[in-house]
Coordinates of C-alpha atoms and ligand atoms in Angstrom, one line a residue:
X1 CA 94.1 103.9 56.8
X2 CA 97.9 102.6 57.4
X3 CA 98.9 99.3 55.7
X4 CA 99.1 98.2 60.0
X5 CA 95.5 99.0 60.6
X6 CA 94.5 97.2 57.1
X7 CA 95.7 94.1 58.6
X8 CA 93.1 91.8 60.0
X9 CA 93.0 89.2 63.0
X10 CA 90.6 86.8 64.1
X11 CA 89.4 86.4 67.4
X12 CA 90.8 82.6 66.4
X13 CA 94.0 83.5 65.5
X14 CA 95.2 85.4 69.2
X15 CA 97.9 82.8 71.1
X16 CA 97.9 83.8 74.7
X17 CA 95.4 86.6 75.0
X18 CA 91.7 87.2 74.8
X19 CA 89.9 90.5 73.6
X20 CA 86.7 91.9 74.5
X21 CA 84.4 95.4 74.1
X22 CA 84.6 98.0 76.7
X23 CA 80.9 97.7 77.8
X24 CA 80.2 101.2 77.1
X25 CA 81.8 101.4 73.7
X26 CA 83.3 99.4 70.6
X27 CA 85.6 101.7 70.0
X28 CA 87.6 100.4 73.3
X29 CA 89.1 96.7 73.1
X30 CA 89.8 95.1 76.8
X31 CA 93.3 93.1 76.5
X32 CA 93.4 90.8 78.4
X33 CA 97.2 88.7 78.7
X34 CA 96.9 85.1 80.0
X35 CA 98.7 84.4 83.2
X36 CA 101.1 82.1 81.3
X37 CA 102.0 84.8 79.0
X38 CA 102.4 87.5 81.7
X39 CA 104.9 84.6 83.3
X40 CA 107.0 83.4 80.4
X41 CA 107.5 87.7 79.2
X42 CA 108.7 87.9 83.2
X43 CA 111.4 84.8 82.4
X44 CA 112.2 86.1 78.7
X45 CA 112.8 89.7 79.8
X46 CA 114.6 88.7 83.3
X47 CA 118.2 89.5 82.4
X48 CA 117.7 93.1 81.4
X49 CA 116.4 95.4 84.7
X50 CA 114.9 98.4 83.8
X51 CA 118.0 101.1 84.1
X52 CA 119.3 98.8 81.4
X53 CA 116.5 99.5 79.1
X54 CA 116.7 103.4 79.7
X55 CA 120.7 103.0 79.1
X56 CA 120.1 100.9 75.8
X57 CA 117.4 102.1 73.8
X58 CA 117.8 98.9 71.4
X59 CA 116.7 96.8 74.6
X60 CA 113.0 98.3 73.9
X61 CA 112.3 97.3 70.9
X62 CA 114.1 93.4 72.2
X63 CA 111.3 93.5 75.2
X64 CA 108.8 94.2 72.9
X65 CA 109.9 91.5 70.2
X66 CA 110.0 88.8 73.3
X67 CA 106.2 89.8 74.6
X68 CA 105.1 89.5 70.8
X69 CA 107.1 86.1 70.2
X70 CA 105.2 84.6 73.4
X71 CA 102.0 85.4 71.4
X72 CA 103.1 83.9 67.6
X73 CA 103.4 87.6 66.4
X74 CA 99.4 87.9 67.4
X75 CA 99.1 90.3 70.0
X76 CA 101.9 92.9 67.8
X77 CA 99.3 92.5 64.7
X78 CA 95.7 92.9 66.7
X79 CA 97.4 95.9 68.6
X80 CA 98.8 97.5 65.6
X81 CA 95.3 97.2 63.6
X82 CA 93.6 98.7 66.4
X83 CA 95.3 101.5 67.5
X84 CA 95.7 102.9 64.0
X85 CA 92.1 102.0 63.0
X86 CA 89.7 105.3 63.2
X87 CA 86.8 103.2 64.1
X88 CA 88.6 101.6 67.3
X89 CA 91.6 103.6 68.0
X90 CA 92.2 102.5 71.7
X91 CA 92.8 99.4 74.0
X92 CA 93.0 98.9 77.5
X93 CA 95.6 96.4 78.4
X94 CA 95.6 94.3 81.7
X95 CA 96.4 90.7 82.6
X96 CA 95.0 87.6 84.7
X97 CA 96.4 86.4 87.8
X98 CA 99.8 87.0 88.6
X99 CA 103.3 87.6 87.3
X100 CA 105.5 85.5 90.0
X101 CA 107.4 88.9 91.2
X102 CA 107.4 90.0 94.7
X103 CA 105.0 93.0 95.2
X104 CA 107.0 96.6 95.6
X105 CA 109.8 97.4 93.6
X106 CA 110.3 94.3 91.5
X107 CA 106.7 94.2 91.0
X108 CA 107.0 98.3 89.3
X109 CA 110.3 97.0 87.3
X110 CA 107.9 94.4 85.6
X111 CA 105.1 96.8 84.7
X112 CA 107.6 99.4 83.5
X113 CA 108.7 96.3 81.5
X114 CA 105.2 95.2 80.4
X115 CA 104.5 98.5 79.3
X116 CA 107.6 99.1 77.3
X117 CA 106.7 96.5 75.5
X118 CA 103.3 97.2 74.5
X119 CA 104.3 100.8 73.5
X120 CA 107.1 99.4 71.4
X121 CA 105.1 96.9 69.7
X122 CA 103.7 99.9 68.7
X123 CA 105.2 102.6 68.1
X124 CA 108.7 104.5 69.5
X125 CA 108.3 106.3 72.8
X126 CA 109.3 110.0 72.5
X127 CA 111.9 111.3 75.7
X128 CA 109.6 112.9 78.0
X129 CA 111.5 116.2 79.3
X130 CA 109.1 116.1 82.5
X131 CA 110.9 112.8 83.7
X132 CA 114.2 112.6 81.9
X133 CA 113.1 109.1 80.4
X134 CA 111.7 107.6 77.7
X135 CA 108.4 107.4 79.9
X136 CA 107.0 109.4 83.0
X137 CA 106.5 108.7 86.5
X138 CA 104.2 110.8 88.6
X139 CA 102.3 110.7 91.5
X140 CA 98.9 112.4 92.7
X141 CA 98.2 113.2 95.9
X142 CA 96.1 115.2 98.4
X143 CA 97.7 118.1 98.0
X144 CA 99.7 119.5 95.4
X145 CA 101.8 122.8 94.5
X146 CA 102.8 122.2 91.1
X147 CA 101.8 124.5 87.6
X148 CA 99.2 122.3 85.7
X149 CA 96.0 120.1 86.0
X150 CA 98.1 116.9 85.9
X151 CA 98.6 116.5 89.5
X152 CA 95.7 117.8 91.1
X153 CA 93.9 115.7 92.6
X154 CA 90.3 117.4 93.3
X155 CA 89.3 118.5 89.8
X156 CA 88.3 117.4 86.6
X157 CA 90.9 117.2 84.2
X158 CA 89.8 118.6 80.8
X159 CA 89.4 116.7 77.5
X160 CA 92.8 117.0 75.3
X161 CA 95.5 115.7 73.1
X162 CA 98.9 115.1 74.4
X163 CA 101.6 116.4 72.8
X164 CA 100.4 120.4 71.5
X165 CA 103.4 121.8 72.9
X166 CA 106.5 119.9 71.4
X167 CA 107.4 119.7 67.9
X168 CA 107.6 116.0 67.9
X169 CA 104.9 113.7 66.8
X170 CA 102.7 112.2 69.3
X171 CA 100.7 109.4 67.7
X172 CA 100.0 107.4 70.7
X173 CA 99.7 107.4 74.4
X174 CA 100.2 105.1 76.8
X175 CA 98.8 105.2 80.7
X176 CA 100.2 102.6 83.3
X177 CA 98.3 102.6 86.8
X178 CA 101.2 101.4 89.1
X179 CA 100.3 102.2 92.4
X180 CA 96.7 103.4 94.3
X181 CA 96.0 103.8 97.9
X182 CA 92.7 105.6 99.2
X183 CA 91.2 106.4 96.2
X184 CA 87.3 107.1 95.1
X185 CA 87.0 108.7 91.4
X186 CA 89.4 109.3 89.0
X187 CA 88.2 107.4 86.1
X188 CA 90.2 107.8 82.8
X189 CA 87.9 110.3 80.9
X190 CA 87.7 109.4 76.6
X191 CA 85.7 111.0 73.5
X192 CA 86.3 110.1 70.2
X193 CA 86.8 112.7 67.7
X194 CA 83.9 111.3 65.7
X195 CA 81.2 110.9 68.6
X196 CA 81.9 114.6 69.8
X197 CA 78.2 116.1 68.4
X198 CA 79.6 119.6 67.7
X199 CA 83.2 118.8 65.5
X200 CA 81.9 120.0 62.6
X201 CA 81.2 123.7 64.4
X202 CA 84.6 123.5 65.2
X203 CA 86.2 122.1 62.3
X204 CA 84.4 124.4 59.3
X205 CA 85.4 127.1 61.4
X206 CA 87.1 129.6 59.8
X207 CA 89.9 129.4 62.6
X208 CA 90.6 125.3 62.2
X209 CA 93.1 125.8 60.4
X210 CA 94.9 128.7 61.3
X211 CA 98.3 128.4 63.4
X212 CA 98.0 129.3 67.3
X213 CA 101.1 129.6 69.4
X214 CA 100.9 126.8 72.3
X215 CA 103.7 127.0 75.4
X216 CA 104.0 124.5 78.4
X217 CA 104.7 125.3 82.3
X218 CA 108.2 125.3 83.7
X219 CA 107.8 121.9 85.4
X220 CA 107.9 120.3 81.8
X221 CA 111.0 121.5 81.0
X222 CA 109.9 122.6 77.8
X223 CA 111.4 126.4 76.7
X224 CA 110.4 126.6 73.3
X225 CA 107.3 127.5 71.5
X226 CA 105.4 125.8 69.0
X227 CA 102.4 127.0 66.4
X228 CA 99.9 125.0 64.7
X229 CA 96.2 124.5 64.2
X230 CA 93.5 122.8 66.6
X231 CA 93.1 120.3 63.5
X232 CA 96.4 120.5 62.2
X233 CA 96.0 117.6 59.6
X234 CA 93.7 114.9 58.3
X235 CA 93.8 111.2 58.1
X236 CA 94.4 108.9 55.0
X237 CA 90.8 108.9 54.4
X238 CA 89.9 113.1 54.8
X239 CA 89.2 113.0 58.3
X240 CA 90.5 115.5 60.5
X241 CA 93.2 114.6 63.5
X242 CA 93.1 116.9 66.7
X243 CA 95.9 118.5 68.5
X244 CA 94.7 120.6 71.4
X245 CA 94.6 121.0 75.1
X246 CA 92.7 123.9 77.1
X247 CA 96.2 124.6 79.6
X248 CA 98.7 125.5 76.8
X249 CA 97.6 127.3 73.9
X250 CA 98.4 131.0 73.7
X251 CA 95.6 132.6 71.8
X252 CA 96.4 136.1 70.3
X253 CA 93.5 137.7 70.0
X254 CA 89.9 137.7 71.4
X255 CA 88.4 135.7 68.5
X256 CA 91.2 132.7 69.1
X257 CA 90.7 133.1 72.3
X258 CA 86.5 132.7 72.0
X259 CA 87.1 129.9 69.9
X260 CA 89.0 128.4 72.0
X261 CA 86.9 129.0 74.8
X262 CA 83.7 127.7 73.2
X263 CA 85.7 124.6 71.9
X264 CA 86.4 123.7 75.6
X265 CA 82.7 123.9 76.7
X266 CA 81.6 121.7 73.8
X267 CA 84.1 118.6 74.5
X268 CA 83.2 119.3 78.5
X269 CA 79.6 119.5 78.1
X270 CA 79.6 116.3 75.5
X271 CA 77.7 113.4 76.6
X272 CA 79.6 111.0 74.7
X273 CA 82.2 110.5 76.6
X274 CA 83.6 106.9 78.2
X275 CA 84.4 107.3 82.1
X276 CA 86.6 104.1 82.4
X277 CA 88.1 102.7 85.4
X278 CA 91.6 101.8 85.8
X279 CA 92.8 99.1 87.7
X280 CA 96.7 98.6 89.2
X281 CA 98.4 97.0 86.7
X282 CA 96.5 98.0 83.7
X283 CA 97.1 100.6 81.0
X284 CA 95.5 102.9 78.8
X285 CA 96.5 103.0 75.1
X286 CA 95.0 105.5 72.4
X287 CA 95.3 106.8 68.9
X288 CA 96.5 110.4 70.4
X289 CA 94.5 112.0 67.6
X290 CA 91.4 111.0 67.1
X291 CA 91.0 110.7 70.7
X292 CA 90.4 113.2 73.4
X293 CA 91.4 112.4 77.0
X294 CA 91.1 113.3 80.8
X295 CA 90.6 112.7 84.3
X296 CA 87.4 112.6 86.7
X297 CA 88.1 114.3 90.1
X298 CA 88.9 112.1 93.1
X299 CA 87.1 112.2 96.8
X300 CA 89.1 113.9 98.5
X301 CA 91.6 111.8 101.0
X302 CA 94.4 113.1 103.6
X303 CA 96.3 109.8 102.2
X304 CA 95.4 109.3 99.1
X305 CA 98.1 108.7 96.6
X306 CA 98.1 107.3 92.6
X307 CA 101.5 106.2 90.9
X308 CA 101.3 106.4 86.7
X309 CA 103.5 105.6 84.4
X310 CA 103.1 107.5 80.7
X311 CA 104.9 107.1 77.5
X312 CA 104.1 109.1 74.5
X313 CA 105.7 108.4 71.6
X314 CA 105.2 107.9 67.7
X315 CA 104.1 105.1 65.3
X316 CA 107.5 103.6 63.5
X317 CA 105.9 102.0 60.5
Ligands
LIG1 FE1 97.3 114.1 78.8

């Protein structure tokens, strides 16, 4: 475990925000910002808009610092320990009342703020070739033409880790609901590494550790190639970290391609997964390897239409 995750925080100690446990699990912590939080991190991050911060990468890192000031340094220490703590490893992150911004664009320039901050408390947000940024912005709807499960709407979107087809780390990642219209389904989908019944088929297999070539589809604007194993390292304390998704990896040969295969019916067919809703405004935030994640399907709408915001990124400590 990381120095970060070592720290502790009472629930006594957090100035401006109050923290609860997903219903369903411990392992998820429910952020919740105080409206007079939310407010003064509008005022103390007014002067910058948000092309600034994608033309001044320093301006990050000063959004972040303000949010965490508002809080006395709490919030920056209680997110820290948790994402990086195996046993918790993921919070979801949304706010009371209002921020005082007029709804539509101004209202998006303060979430892309919001969650800038939260990801740079944490960590350093990778570029993401997809979007040209240091985040993504995508939208879902009814129909879609493009090469991969992340826009379609009507399917499930299978278990995995972000990240298996770049060589930079992905320690974290971060999913902002902006915008939903006509929507029925779509839950977040989690499991946690350690509640997955069958990980130790998978990882005393003989093929854990052996390198398997993973490539992307041309919308992410990814050319190269990258090899490495399912469980291509293991934590601080001997515990394997994940890095795999169903879409990319190139298997080449039948038995990487069985193994393979059977890995993705065990995480499918695992019971112990968290289905957890979403709301506008809030955001998703999890340990990108010792968590698994997805999408439920949606009921099918002619006008249906979800805006998300994603950053992926690595842990700077
Ligand atoms: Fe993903």
């Amino acid at each position: 475990m990381s120095a970060l995750a070592k720290q502790t925080i009472t629930e006594q100690e957090f100035q401006g925000f109050a923290v609860t446990d997903f219903p369903a699990s411990k392992r998820l912590k429910v952020v919740t910002l105080d409206e007079a939080t939310i407010r003064a991190f509008n005022d103390a991050v007014s002067e910058w808009t948000v092309q600034g911060i994608e033309y001044k990468p320093f301006l990050r890192f000063e959004v972040a610092d303000r949010l965490d000031a508002i809080t006395n340094y709490t919030l920056g220490k209680f997110l820290n320990a948790t994402v990086r703590d195996r046993a918790t490893g993921a919070f979801l992150l949304n706010y009371q009342g209002s921020p005082n911004v007029e709804e539509g664009d101004a209202r998006t320039e303060f979430e892309v703020k919001l969650s800038t901050a939260v990801s740079h408390i944490i960590g350093l947000s990778n570029h993401d070739a997809m979007y040209g940024q240091y985040y993504a912005r995508f939208t879902v709807r009814n129909v879609d033409d493009s090469d991969s499960y992340l826009r379609k709407a009507h399917r499930r979107m299978e278990l995995h880790n972000d990240g298996t087809y770049v060589n930079e780390r992905t320690d974290y990642v971060l999913m902002q609901k902006l915008k939903e219209e006509n929507m029925q389904g779509g839950d977040s989908l989690m499991l946690h590494l350690d509640d997955w019944a069958e990980l130790d088929k998978f990882y005393k297999h003989p093929l854990a550790k052996k390198d398997i070539v993973w490539g992307a589809p041309k919308s992410k604007n990814v050319e190269s190639k990258v090899e490495h194993p399912v469980f291509f390292e293991e934590d601080a304390d001997g515990k394997p970290l994940m890095l795999y998704i169903d879409q990319f990896a190139e298997p080449s040969n039948k038995a990487e391609g069985k193994y393979l295969y059977e890995m993705g019916e065990s995480l499918e067919a695992d019971a112990n997964f968290l289905s957890v809703p979403m709301p506008v405004g809030s955001m998703m935030v999890m340990h990108n390897h010792f968590w698994l994640h997805g999408r439920d399907k949606f009921v099918p709408h002619p006008d249906l239409c979800r805006e998300l915001l994603r950053q992926r990124g690595h842990f700077t400590e």
